[in-house]
mmCIF file of C-alpha atoms in Angstrom:
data_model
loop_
_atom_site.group_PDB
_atom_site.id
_atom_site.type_symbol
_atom_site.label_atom_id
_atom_site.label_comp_id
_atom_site.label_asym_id
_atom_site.label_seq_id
_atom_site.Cartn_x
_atom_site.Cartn_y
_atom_site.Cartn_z
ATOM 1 C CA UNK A 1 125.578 72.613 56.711
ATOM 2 C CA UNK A 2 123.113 71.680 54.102
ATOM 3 C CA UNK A 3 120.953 69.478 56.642
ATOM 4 C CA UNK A 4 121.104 72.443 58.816
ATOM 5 C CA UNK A 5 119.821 75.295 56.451
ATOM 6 C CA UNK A 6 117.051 72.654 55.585
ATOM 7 C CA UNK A 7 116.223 72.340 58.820
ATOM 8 C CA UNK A 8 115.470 76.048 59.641
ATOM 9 C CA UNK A 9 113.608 76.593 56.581
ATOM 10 C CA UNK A 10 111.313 73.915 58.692
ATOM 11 C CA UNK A 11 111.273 75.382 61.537
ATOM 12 C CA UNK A 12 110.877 79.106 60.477
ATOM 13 C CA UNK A 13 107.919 78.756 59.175
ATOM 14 C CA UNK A 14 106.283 77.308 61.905
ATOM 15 C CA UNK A 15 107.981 79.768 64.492
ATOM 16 C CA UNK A 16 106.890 82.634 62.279
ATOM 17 C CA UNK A 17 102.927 81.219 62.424
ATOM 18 C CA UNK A 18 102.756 80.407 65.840
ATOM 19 C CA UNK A 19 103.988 83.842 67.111
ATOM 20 C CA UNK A 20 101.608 85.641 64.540
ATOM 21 C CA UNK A 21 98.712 83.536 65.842
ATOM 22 C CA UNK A 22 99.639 84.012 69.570
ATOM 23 C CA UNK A 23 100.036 88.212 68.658
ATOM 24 C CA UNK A 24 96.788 87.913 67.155
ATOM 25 C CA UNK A 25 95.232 85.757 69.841
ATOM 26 C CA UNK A 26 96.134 88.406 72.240
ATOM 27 C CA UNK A 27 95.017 91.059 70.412
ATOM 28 C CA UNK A 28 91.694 89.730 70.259
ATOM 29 C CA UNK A 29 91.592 88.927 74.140
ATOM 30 C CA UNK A 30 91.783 92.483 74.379
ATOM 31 C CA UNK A 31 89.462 93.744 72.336
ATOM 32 C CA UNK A 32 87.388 91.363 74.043
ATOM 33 C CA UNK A 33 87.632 92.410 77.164
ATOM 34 C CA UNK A 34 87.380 96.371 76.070
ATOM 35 C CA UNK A 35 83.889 95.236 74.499
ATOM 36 C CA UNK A 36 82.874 93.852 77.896
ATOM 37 C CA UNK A 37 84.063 97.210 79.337
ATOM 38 C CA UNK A 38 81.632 99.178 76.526
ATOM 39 C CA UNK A 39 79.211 97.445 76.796
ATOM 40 C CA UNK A 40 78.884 97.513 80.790
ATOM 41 C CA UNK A 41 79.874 101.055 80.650
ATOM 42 C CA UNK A 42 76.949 102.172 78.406
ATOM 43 C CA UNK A 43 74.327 100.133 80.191
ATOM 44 C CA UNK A 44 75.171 100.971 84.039
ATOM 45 C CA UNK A 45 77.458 104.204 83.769
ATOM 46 C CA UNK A 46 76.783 105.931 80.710
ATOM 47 C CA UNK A 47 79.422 106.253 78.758
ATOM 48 C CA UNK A 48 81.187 104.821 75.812
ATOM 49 C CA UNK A 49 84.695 104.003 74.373
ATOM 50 C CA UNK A 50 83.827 105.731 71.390
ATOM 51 C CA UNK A 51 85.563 104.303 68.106
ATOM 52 C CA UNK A 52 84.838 100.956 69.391
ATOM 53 C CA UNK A 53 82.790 99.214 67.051
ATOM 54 C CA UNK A 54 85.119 100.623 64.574
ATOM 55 C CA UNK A 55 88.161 99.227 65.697
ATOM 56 C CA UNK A 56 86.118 95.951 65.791
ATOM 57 C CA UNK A 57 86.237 95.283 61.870
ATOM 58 C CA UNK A 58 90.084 95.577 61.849
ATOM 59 C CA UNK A 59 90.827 92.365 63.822
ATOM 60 C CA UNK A 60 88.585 90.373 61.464
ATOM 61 C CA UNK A 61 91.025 91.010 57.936
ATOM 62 C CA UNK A 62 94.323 90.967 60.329
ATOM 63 C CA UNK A 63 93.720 87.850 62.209
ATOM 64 C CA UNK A 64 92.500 85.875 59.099
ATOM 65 C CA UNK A 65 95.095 87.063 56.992
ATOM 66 C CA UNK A 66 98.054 85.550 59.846
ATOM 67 C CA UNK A 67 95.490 82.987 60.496
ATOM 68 C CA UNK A 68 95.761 81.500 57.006
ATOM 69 C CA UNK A 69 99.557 81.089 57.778
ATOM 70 C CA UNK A 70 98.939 78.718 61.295
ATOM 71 C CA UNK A 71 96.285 76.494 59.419
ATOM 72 C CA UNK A 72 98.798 76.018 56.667
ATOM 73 C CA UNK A 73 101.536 74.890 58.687
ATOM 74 C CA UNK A 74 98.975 72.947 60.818
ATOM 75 C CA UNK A 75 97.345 71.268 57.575
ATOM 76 C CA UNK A 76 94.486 72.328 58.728
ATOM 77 C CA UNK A 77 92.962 73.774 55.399
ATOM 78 C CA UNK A 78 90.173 72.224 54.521
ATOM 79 C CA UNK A 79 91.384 69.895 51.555
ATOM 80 C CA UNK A 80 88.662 67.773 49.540
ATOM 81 C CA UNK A 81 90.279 64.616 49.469
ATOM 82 C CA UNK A 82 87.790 62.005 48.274
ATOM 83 C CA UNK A 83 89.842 61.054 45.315
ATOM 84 C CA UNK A 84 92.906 61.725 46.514
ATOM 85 C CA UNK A 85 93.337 58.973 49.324
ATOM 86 C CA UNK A 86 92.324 56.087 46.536
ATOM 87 C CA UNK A 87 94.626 57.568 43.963
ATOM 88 C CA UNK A 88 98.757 55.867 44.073
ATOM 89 C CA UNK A 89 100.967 57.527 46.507
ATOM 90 C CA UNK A 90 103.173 58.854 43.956
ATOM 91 C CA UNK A 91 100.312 60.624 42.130
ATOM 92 C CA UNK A 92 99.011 61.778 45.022
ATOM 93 C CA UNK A 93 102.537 63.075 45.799
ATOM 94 C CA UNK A 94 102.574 65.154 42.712
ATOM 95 C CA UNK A 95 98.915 66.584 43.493
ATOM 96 C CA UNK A 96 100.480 67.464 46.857
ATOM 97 C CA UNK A 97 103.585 69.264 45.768
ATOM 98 C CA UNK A 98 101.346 70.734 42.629
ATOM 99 C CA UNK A 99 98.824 72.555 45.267
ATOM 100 C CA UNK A 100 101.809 73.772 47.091
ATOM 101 C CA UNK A 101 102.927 75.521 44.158
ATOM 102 C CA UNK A 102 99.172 76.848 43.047
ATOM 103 C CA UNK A 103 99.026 78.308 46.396
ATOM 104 C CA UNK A 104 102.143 80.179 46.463
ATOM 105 C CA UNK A 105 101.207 81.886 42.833
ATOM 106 C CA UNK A 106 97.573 82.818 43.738
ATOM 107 C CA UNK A 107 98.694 83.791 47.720
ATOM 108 C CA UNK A 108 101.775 86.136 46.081
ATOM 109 C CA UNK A 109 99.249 87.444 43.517
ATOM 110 C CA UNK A 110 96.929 88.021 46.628
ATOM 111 C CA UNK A 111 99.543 89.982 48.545
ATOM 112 C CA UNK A 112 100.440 92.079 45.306
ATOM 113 C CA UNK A 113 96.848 93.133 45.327
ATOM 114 C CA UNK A 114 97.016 93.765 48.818
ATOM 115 C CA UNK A 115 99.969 95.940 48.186
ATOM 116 C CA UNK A 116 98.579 98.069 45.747
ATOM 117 C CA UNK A 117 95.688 98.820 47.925
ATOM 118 C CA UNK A 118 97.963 99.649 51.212
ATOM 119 C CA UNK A 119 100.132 102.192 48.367
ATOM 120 C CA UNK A 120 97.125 103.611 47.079
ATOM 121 C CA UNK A 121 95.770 104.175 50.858
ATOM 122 C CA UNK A 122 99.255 106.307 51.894
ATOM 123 C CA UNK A 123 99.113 108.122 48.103
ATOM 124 C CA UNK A 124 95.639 109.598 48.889
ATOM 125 C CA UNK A 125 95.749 109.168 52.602
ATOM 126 C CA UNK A 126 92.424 108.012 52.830
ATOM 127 C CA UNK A 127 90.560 107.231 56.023
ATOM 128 C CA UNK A 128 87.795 105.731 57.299
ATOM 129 C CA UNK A 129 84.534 107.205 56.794
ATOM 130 C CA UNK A 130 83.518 107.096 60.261
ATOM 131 C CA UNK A 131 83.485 109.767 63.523
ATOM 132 C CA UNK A 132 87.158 108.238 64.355
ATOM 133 C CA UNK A 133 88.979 108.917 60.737
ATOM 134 C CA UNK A 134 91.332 106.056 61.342
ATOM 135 C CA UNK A 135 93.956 106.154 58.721
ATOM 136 C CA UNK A 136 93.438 103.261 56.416
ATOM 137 C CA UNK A 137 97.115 102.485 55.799
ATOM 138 C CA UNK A 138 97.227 101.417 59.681
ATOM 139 C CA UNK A 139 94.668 98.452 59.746
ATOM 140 C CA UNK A 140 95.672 97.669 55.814
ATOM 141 C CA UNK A 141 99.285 97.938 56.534
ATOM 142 C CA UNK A 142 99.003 94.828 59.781
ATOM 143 C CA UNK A 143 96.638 93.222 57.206
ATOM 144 C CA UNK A 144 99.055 93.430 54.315
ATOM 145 C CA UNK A 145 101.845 92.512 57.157
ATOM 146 C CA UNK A 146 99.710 88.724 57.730
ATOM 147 C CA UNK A 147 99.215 88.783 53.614
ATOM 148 C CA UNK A 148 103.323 88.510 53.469
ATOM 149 C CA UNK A 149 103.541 85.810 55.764
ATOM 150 C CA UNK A 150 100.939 83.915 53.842
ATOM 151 C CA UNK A 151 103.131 84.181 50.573
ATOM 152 C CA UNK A 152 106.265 83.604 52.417
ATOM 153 C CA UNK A 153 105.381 80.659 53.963
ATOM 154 C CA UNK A 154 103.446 78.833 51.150
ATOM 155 C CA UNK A 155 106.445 79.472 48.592
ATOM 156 C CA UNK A 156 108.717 78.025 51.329
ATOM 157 C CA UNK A 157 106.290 75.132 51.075
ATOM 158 C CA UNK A 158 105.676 75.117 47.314
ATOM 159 C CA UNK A 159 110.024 74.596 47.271
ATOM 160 C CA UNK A 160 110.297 72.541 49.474
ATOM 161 C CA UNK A 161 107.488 70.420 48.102
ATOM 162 C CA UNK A 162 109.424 70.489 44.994
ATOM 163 C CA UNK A 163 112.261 69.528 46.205
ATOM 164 C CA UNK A 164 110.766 66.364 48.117
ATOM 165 C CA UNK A 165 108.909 65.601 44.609
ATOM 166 C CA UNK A 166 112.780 64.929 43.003
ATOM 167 C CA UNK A 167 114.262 63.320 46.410
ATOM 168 C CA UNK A 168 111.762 61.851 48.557
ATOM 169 C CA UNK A 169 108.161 61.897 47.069
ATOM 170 C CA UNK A 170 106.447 59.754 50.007
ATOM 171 C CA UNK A 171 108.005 62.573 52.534
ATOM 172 C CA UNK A 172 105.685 65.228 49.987
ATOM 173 C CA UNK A 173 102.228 63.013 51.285
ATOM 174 C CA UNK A 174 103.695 62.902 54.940
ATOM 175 C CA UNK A 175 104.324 67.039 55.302
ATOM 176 C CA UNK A 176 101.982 68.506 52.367
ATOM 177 C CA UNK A 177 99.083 65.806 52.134
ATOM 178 C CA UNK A 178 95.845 66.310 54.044
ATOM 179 C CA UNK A 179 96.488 64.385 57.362
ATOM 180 C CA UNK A 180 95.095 60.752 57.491
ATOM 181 C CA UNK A 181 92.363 59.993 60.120
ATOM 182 C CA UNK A 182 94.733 58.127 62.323
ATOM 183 C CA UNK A 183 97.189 61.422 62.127
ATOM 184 C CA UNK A 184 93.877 63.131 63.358
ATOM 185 C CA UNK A 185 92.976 61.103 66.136
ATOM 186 C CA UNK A 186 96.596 60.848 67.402
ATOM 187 C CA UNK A 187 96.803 64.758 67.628
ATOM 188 C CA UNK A 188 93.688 65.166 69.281
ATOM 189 C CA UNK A 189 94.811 62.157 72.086
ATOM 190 C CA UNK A 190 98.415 64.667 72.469
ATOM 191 C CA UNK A 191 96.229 67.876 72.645
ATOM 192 C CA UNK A 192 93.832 66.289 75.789
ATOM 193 C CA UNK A 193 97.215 64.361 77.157
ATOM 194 C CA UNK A 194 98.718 68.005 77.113
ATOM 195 C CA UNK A 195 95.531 69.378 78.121
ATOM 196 C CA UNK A 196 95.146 66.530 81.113
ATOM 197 C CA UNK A 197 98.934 67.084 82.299
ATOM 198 C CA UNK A 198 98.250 70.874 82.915
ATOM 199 C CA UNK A 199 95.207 70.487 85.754
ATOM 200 C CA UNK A 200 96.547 70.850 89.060
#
């Protein structure tokens, strides 16, 4: 049973990035292809999707905010690790697990901020100060949305790396270190084998 809640608190995480990422993916396929539309539209027909360039600022905050989730669980933050690869594993284990927990603090501080900006938006119902008005809470409230994910995620991690630190410190390097370049080069081989296997 124990092996089994560890488990999903694994796997959640991951599940919870990847669909944000795929959501947001999506969501900026389509506001790619309404661009297209404007911008066609307004050279050859004449008219415009008005609101559209407005809209277009959202999608930056939302997607970076869930985007900040996927790299995490990807380790694909950029990490300075000079020092860190010539320093013992078990130090470097403790570094590990230590940035884990930094993260989590300044991520939930983050989405505290983030929350008293969304409240103060619905107190005063402010909205943008453009022709379309849009209601600040809605963009602020998918932003804040990606925010929480951040913070849940990283203090799942900052636990777990914890928890690793007492039990298992070389399994801390292995999930929460910056990935080695052999790691590297043996994802990028399964990406293009993945890749190759899908051409007709």
């Amino acid at each position: 049973m124990r092996c089994m809640s560890r488990d999903i608190l694994r796997r959640l995480p991951y599940g919870l990035a990847r669909t944000g990422a795929i959501l947001c993916g999506w969501w900026l396929a389509i506001f790619s292809l309404l661009t297209c539309v404007e911008i066609v539209g307004r050279k050859l027909f004449g008219f415009t999707l008005h609101g559209i360039d407005e809209i277009g600022g959202y999608p930056l905050a939302i997607t970076c905010a869930v985007g900040f989730s996927y790299a995490l669980v990807q380790r694909s933050h950029t990490r300075v690790d000079i020092l860190l690869t010539r320093l013992p594993p078990h130090v470097a284990a403790v570094l590990n697990a230590g940035s884990m927990v930094v993260l989590s603090i300044v991520v939930v501080f983050t989405t505290w901020r983030g929350f008293v900006e969304l409240r103060e938006s619905i107190e005063f119902m402010s909205v943008a100060n453009s022709p379309l008005q849009t209601p600040m809470w809605l963009p602020q409230g998918f932003w804040f949305v990606g925010l929480v994910l951040f913070a849940a995620i990283a203090t799942i991690f900052a636990i777990d790396g914890m928890r690793l630190l007492l039990v298992d410190w070389r399994r801390v390097n292995q999930r929460y270190g910056p990935p080695s370049l052999d790691e590297e080069i043996t994802a990028e081989l399964r990406a293009a084998s993945k890749h190759g296997d899908r051409r007709p």
